[in-house]
CSV table of C-alpha atoms in Angstrom, one decimal:
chain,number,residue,atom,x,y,z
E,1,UNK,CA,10.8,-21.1,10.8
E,2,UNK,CA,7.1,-21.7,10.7
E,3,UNK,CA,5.4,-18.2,10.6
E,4,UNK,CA,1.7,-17.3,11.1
E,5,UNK,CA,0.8,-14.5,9.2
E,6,UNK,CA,-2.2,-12.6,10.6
E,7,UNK,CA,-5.1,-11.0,8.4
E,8,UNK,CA,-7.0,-10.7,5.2
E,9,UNK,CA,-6.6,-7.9,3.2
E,10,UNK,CA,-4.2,-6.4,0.3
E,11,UNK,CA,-1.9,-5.4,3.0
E,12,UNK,CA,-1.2,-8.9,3.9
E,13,UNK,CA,-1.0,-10.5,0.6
E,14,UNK,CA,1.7,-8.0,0.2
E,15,UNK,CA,3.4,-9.1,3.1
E,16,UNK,CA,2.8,-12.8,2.3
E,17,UNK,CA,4.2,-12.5,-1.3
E,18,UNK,CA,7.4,-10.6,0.5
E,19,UNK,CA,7.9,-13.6,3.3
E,20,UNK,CA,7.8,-16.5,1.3
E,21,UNK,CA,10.5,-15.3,-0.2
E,22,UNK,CA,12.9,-15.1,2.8
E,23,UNK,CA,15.6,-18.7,2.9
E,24,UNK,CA,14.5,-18.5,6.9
E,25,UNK,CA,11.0,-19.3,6.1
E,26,UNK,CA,9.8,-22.9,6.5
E,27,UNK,CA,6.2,-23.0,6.0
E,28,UNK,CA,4.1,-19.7,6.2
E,29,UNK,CA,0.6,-19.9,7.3
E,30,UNK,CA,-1.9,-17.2,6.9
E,31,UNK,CA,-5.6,-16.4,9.2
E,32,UNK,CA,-7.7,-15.9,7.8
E,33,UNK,CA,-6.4,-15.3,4.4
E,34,UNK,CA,-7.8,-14.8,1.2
E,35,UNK,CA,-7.9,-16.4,-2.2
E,36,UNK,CA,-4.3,-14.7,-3.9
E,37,UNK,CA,-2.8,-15.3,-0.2
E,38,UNK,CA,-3.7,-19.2,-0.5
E,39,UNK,CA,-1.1,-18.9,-3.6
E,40,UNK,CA,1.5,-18.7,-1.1
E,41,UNK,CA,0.5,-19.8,1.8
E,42,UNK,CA,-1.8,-22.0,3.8
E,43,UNK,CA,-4.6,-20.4,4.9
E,44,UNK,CA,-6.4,-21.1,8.4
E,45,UNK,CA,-10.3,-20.7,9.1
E,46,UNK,CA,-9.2,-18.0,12.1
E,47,UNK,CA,-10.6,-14.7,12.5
E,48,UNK,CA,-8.0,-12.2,14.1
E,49,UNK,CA,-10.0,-11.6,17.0
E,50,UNK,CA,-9.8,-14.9,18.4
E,51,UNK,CA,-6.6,-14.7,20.0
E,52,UNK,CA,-7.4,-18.2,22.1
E,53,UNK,CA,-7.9,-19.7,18.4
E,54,UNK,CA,-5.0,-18.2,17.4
E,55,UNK,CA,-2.4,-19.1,20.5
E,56,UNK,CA,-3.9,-22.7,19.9
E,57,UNK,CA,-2.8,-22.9,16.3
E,58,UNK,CA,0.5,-21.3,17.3
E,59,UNK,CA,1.1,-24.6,19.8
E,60,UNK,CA,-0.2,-27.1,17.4
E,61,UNK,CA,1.4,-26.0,14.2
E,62,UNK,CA,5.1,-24.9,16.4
E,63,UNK,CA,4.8,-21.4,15.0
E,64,UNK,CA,7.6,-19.6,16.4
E,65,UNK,CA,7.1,-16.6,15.1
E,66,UNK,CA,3.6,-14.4,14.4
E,67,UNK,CA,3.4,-11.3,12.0
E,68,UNK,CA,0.3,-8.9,13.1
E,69,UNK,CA,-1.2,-7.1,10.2
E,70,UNK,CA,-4.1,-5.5,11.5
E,71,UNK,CA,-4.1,-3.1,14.0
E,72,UNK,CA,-7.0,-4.4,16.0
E,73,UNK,CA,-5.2,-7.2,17.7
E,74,UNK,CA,-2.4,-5.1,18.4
E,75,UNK,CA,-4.7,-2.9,20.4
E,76,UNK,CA,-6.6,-5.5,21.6
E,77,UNK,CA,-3.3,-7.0,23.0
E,78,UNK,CA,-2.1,-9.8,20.8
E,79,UNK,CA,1.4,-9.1,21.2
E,80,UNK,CA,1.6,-9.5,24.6
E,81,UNK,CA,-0.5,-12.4,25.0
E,82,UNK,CA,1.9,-14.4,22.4
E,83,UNK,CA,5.0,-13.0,24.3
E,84,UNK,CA,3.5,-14.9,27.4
E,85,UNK,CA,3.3,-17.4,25.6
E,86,UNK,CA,6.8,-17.6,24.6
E,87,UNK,CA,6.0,-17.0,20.8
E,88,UNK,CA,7.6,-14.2,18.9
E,89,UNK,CA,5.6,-11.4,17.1
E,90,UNK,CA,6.0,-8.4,15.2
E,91,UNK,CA,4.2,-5.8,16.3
E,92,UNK,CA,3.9,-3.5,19.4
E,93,UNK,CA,2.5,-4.2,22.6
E,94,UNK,CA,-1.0,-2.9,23.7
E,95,UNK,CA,0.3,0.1,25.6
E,96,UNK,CA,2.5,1.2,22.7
E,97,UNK,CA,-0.4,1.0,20.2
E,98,UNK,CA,-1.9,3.3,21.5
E,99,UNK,CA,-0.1,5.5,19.6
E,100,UNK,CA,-2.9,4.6,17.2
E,101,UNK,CA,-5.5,3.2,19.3
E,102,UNK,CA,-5.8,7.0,20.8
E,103,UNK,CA,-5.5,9.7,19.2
E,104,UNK,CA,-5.9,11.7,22.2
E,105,UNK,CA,-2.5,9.3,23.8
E,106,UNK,CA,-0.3,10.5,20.8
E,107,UNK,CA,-1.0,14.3,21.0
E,108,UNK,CA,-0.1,14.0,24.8
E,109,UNK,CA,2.8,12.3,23.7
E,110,UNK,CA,3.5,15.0,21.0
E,111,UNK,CA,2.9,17.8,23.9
E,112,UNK,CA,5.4,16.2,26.0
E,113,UNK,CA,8.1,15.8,23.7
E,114,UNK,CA,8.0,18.7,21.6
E,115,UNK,CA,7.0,16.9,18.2
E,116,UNK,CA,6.2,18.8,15.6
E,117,UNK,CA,1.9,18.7,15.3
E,118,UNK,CA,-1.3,20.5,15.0
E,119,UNK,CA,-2.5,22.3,18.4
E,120,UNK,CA,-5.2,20.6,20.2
E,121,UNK,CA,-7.4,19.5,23.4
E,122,UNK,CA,-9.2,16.6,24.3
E,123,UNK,CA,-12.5,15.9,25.8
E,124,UNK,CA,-15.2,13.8,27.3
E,125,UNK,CA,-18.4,15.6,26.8
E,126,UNK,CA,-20.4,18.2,24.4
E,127,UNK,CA,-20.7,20.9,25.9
E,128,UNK,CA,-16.9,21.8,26.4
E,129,UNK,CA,-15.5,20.9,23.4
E,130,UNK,CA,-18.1,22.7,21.5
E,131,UNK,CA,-16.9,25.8,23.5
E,132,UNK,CA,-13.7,25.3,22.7
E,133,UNK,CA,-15.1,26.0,18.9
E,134,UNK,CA,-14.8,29.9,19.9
E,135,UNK,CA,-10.6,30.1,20.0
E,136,UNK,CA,-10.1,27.9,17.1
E,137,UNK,CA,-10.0,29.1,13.5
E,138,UNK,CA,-12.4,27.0,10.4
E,139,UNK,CA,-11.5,24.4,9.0
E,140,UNK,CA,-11.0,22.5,12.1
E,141,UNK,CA,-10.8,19.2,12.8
E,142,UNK,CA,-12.5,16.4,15.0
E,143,UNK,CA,-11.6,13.3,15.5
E,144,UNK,CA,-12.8,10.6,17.5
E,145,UNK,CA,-10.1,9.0,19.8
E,146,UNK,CA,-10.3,5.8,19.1
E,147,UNK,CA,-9.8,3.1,16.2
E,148,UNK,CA,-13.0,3.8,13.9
E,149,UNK,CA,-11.8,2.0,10.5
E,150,UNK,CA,-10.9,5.3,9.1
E,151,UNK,CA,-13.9,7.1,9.5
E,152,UNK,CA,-13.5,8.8,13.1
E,153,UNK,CA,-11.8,11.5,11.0
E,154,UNK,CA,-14.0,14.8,10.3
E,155,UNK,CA,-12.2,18.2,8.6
E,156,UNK,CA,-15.1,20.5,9.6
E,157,UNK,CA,-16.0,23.7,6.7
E,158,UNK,CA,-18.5,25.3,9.3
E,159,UNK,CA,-18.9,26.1,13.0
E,160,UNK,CA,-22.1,24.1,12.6
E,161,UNK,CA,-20.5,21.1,10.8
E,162,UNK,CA,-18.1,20.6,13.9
E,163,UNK,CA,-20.7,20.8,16.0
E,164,UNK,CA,-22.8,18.1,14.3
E,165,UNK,CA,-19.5,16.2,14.0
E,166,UNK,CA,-18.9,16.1,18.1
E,167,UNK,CA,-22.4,15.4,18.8
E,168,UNK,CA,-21.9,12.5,16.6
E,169,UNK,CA,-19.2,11.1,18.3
E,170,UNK,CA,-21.0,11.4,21.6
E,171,UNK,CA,-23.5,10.0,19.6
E,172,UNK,CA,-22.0,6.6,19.4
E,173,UNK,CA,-21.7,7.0,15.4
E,174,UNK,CA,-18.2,5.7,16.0
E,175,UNK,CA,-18.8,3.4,18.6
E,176,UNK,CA,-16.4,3.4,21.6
E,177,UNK,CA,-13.5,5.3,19.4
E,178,UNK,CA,-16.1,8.7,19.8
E,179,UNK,CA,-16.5,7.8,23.7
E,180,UNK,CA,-13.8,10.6,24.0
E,181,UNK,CA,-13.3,13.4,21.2
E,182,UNK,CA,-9.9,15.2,19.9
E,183,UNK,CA,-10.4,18.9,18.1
E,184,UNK,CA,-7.0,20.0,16.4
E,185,UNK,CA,-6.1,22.7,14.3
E,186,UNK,CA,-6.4,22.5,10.6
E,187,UNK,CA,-3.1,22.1,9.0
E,188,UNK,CA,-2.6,23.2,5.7
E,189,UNK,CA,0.0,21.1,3.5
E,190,UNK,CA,0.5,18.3,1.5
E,191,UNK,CA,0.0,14.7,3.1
E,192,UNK,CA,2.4,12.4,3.0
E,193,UNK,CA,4.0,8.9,4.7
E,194,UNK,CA,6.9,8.1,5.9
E,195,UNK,CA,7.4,4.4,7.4
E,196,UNK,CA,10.1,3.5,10.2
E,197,UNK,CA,10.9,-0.3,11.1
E,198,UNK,CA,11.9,0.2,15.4
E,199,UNK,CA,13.2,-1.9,17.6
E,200,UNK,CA,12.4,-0.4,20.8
E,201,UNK,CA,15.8,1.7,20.3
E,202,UNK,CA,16.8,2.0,16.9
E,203,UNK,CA,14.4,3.3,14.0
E,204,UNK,CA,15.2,2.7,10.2
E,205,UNK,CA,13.8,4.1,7.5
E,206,UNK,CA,12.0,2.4,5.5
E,207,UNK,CA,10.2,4.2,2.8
E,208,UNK,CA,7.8,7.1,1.7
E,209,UNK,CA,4.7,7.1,0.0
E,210,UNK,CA,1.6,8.9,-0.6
E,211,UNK,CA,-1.9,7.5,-1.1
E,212,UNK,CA,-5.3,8.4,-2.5
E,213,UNK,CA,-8.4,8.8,-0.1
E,214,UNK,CA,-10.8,10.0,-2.2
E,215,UNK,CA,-12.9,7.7,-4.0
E,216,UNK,CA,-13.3,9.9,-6.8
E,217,UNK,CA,-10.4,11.1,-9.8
E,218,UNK,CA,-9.0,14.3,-8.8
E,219,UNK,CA,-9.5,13.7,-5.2
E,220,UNK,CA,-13.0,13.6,-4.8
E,221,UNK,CA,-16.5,12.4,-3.3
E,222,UNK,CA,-16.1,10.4,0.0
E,223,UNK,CA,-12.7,9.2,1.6
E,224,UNK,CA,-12.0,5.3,1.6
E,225,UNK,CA,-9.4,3.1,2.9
E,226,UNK,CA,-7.5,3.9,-0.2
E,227,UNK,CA,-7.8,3.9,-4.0
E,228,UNK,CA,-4.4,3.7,-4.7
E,229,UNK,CA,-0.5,4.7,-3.5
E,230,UNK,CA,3.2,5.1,-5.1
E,231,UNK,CA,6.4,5.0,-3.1
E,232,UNK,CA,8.4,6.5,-3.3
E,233,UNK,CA,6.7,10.2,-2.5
E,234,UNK,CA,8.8,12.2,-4.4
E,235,UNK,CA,7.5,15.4,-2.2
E,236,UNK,CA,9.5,13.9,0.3
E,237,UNK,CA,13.2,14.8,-0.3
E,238,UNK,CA,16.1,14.1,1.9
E,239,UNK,CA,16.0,17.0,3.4
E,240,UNK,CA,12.1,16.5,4.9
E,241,UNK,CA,12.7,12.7,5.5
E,242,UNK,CA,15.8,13.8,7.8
E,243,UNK,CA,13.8,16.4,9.6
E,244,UNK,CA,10.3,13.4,9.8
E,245,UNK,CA,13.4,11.0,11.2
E,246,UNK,CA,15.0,13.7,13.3
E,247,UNK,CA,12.0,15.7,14.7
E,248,UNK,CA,9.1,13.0,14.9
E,249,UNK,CA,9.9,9.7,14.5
E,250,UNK,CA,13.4,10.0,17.3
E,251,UNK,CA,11.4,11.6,20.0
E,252,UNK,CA,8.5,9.2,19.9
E,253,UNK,CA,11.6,6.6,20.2
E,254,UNK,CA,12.5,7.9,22.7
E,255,UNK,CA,9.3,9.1,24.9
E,256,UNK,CA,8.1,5.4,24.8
E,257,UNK,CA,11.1,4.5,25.6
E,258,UNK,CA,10.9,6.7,28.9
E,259,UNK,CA,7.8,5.6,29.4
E,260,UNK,CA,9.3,2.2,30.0
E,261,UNK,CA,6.9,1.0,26.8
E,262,UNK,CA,9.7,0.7,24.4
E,263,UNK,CA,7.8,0.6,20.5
E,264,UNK,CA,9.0,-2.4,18.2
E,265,UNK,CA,7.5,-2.7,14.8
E,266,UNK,CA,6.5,-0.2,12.2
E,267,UNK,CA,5.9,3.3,12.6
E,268,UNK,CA,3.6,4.7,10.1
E,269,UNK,CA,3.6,8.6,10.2
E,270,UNK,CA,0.8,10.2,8.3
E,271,UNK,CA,2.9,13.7,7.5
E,272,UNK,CA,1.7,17.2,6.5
E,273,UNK,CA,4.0,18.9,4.7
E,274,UNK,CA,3.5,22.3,6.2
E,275,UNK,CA,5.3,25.8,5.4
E,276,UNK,CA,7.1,24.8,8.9
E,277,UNK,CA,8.2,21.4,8.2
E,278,UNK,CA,6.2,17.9,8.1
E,279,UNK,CA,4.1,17.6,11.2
E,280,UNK,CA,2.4,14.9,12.3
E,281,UNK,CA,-0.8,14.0,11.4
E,282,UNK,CA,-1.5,10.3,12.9
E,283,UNK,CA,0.3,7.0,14.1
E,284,UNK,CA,-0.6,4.2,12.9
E,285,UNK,CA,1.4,0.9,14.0
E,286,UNK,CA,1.3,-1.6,11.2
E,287,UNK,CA,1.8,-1.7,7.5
E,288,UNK,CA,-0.5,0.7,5.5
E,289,UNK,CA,-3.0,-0.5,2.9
E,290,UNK,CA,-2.4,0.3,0.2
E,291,UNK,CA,1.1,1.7,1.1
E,292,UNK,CA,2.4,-1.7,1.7
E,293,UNK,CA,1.8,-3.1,-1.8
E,294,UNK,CA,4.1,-0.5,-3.5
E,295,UNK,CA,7.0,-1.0,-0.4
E,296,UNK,CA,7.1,-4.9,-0.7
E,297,UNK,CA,7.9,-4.7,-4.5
E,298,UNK,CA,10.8,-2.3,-3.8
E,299,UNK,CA,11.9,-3.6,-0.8
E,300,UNK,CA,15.2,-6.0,-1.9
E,301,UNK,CA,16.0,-7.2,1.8
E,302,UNK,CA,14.6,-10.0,3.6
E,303,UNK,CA,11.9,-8.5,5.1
E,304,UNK,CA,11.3,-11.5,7.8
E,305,UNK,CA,15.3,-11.1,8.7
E,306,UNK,CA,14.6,-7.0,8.8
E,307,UNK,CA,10.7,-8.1,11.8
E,308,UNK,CA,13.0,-10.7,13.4
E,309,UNK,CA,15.4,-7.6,14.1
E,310,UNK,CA,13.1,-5.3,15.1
E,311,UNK,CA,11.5,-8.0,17.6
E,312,UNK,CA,15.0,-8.5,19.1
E,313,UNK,CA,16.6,-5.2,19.1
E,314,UNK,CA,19.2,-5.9,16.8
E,315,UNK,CA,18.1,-3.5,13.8
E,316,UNK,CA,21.3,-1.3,14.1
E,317,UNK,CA,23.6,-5.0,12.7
E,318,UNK,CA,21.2,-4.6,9.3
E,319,UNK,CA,20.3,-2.6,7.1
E,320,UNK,CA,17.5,-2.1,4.4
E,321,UNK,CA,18.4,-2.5,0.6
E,322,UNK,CA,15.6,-0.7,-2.0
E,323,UNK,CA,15.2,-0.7,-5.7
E,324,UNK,CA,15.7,2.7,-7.1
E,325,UNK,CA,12.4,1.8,-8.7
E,326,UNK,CA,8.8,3.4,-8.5
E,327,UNK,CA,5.9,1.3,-7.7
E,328,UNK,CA,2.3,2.5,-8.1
E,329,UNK,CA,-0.7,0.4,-7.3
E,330,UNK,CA,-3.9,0.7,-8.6
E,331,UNK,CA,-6.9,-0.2,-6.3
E,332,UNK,CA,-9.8,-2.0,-8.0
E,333,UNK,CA,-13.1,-1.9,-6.0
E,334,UNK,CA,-16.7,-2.9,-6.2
E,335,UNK,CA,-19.2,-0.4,-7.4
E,336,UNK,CA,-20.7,1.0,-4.9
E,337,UNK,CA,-18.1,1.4,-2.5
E,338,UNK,CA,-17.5,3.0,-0.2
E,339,UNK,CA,-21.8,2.7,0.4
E,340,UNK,CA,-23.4,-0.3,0.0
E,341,UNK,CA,-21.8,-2.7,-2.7
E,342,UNK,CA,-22.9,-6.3,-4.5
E,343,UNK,CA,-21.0,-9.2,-3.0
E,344,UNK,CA,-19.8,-12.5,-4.4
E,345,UNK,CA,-19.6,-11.0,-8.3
E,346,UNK,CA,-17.1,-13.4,-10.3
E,347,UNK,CA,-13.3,-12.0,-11.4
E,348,UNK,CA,-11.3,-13.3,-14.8
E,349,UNK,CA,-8.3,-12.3,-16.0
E,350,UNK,CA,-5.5,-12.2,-13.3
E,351,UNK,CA,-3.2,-14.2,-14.9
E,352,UNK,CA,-3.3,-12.0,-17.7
E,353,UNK,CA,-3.0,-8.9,-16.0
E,354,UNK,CA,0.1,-10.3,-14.2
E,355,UNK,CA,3.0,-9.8,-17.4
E,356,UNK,CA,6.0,-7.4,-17.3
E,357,UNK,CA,6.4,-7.6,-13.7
E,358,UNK,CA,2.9,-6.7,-12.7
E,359,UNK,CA,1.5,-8.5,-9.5
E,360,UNK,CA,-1.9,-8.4,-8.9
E,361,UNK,CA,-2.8,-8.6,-4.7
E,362,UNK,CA,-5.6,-9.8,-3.2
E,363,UNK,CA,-7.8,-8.2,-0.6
E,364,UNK,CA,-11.3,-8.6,-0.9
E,365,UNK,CA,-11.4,-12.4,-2.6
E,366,UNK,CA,-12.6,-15.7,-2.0
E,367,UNK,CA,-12.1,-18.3,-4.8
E,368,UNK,CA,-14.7,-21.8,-5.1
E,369,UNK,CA,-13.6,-24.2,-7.4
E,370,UNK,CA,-12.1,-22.4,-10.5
E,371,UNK,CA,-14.0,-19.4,-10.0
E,372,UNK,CA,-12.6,-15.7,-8.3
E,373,UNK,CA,-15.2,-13.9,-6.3
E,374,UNK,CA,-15.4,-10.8,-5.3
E,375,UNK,CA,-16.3,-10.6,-1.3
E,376,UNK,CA,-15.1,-7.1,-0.2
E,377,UNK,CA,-15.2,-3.3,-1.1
E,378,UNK,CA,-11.8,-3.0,-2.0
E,379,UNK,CA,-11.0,-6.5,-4.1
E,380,UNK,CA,-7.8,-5.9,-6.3
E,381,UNK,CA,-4.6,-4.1,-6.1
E,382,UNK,CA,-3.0,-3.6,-9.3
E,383,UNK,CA,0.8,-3.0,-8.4
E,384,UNK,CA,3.5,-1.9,-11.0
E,385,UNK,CA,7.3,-1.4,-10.6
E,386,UNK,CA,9.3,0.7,-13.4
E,387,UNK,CA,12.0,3.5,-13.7
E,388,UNK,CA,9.1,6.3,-13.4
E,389,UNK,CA,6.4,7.1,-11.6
E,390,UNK,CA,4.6,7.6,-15.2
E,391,UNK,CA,6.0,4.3,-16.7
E,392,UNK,CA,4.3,2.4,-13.7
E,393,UNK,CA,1.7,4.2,-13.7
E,394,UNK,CA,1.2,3.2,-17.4
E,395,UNK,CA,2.3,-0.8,-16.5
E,396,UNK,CA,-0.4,-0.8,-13.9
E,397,UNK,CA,-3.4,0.6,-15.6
E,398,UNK,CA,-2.5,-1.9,-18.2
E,399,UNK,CA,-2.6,-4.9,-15.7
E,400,UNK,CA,-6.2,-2.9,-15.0
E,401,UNK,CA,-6.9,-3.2,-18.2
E,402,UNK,CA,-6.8,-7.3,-18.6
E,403,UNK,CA,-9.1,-7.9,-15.4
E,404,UNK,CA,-12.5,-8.7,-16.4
E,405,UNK,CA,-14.7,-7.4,-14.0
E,406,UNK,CA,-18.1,-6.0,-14.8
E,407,UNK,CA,-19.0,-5.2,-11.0
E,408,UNK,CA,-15.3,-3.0,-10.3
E,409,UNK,CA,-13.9,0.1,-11.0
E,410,UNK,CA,-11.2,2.1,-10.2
E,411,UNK,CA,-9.8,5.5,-10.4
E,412,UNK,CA,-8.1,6.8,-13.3
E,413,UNK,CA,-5.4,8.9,-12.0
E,414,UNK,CA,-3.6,7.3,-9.8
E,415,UNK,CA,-0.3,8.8,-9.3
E,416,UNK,CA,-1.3,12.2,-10.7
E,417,UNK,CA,0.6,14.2,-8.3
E,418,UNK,CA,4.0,12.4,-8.8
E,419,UNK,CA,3.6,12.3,-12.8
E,420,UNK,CA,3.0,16.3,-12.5
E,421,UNK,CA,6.4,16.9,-10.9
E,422,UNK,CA,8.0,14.2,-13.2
E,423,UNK,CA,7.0,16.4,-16.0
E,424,UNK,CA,8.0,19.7,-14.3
């Protein structure tokens, strides 16, 4: 099969690295790609927003099959325009990403199907939703419905901050995602994922992790796409991934599938583990980054056979194989981030921080001639598999260690939490 992978960042290299690995794979193509993805594939001079650009390639390079990494085109669409097309994807279609395209969709969704998350109401204008600041209790939060790139997310500390925070989404600070405005209750907890592969039908696990926002060690300053993630989440026992499965991930199954908008793809479900139970946070409906650089490493399947499945409904005839492993990456980003940050600085020392295992993705990377640039905010993800959260955690910050890279930094604690109960 020729496959067209969509995208750019760590997230897809990830996935890239994991498909060319798969005996059904002919010839993988990536768009646009970046400079570790060009290792294994062949990259394309296609933004993801061109889906005419993209359909074309599909015809004149008989990709049958198209994996969506970004959740923009799958918003925007994507998926259905390919299935008109007669061209497979992986992905859901545009009405069932809303389950991440609005946040305002999912809590309806939540409300109607008794799923376990934080109360809340939704609104168009000011002067309402800043009234409804009288029954709620501070913290609160506000969020603006649509995608915002991770930043239409505000935990409010005073009556005044929430109000500053809904102006701004009326604002426009967001863009269109603040054109309508969320306000939830603050739930208190520990955050954690869980990821299930669906096929419309059926949901399989597959996988837990946690992440760090914060730019900062010991989980401060700003928050950022992510500075680094381990899987599996050890705060997620059996117990509390049957209850995720059981309580949140079934009846969203299910509810899109009443709605006649049956949901194929991946699940993400950002948890909060509350005094209750995990409760549900957010959807999103692709791979997490960096969540998807410490799943692909464990993940012994064949991932492409495990999307073709979930794309045909067949996902109850496989199942998942994992290492019992623990993977921990290590994000490496340009200073500066997540503000303003110096572009096209040069990188050395890949090779040598891939030994033992280690595998260095790509996100933010162009390469000319010999040379490894720098191009993004986050650049590098420093990904380690061993018996222990600590022993990977020591592999990876050794990989760290052999990149020369004046401009980047990282954090130094990644996997604190997970070492902690390791040692407990």
């Amino acid at each position: 099969m020729n496959i067209l992978l969509l995208g750019s960042g760590g997230r897809e290299h990830a996935l890239a690295w994991k498909l060319n690995q798969s005996p059904k794979l002919s010839k993988l193509y990536c768009a646009p790609g970046n400079a570790g993805i060009a290792q294994v594939a062949q990259c394309a001079d296609i933004q993801v927003t061109d889906h005419a650009g993209i359909l074309n390639f599909c015809k004149n390079n008989k990709i049958s099959y198209v994996v969506i990494g970004p959740e923009g085109p799958l918003v925007n669409g994507l998926a259905d325009e390919l299935a008109q097309a007669g061209i497979g994807a992986f992905g859901p279609s545009a009405y069932a990403s809303q389950l991440e395209g609005s946040k305002g969709f999912t809590k309806d969704l939540c409300a109607e199907f008794n799923i376990p998350t934080a109360a809340y109401k939704r609104f168009t204008e000011a002067v309402s939703a800043k009234a409804f600041l009288d029954v709620m209790s501070i913290p609160v939060v506000i969020k603006a419905d649509g995608l915002a790139a991770g930043k239409g997310v505000i935990i409010a500390e005073t009556r005044e901050q929430a109000e500053q925070a809904i102006d701004d989404c009326f604002a426009g600070s967001f863009g269109d995602a603040g054109h309508e405005v969320v306000i939830e209750a603050f739930l208190e907890g520990e955050e954690a994922s869980l990821f299930a592969l669906c096929d419309g039908q059926t949901a399989m696990l597959l996988g837990t992790a946690q992440d760090h926002k914060r730019v900062g060690d010991g989980d401060t300053g700003p928050n950022t796409g992510g500075m680094g993630a381990y899987s599996p989440a050890p705060v997620m026992t059996q117990e509390m991934i049957n209850r995720t499965m059981s309580e949140i991930i079934v009846p969203t199954l299910a509810g899109m599938h009443s709605r006649g908008h049956p949901f194929k793809g991946i699940l993400y479900a950002g948890l909060m583990l509350t005094k209750n139970g995990p409760e549900l946070i957010e959807y999103n409906v692709r791979f997490g980054d960096p969540e998807c650089q410490v799943l692909m490493p464990r993940l012994k399947s064949d991932l492409l056979e495990l999307m073709l499945a979930s794309s045909e409904g067949s996902l109850l005839e496989h199942d998942a194989q994992w290492s019992d492993e623990c993977a921990l990456t290590v994000v490496l980003a340009a200073k500066g981030y997540p503000a303003s940050y110096e572009k096209n600085t040069i990188i050395e020392g890949i090779e040598a921080a891939e030994k033992d295992g280690t595998v260095v993705f790509h996100a933010g990377t162009a390469k000319d001639g010999e040379n490894l640039f720098a191009i993004g905010g986050r650049v590098l993800n420093v990904t380690a598999l061993a018996k222990t959260v600590k022993d990977a955690q020591a592999q990876a910050y050794e990989g760290v260690n052999a990149i020369q890279w004046e401009n980047g930094f990282c954090r130094k604690d990644i996997g604190w939490r997970a070492v902690a109960r390791e040692e407990t």
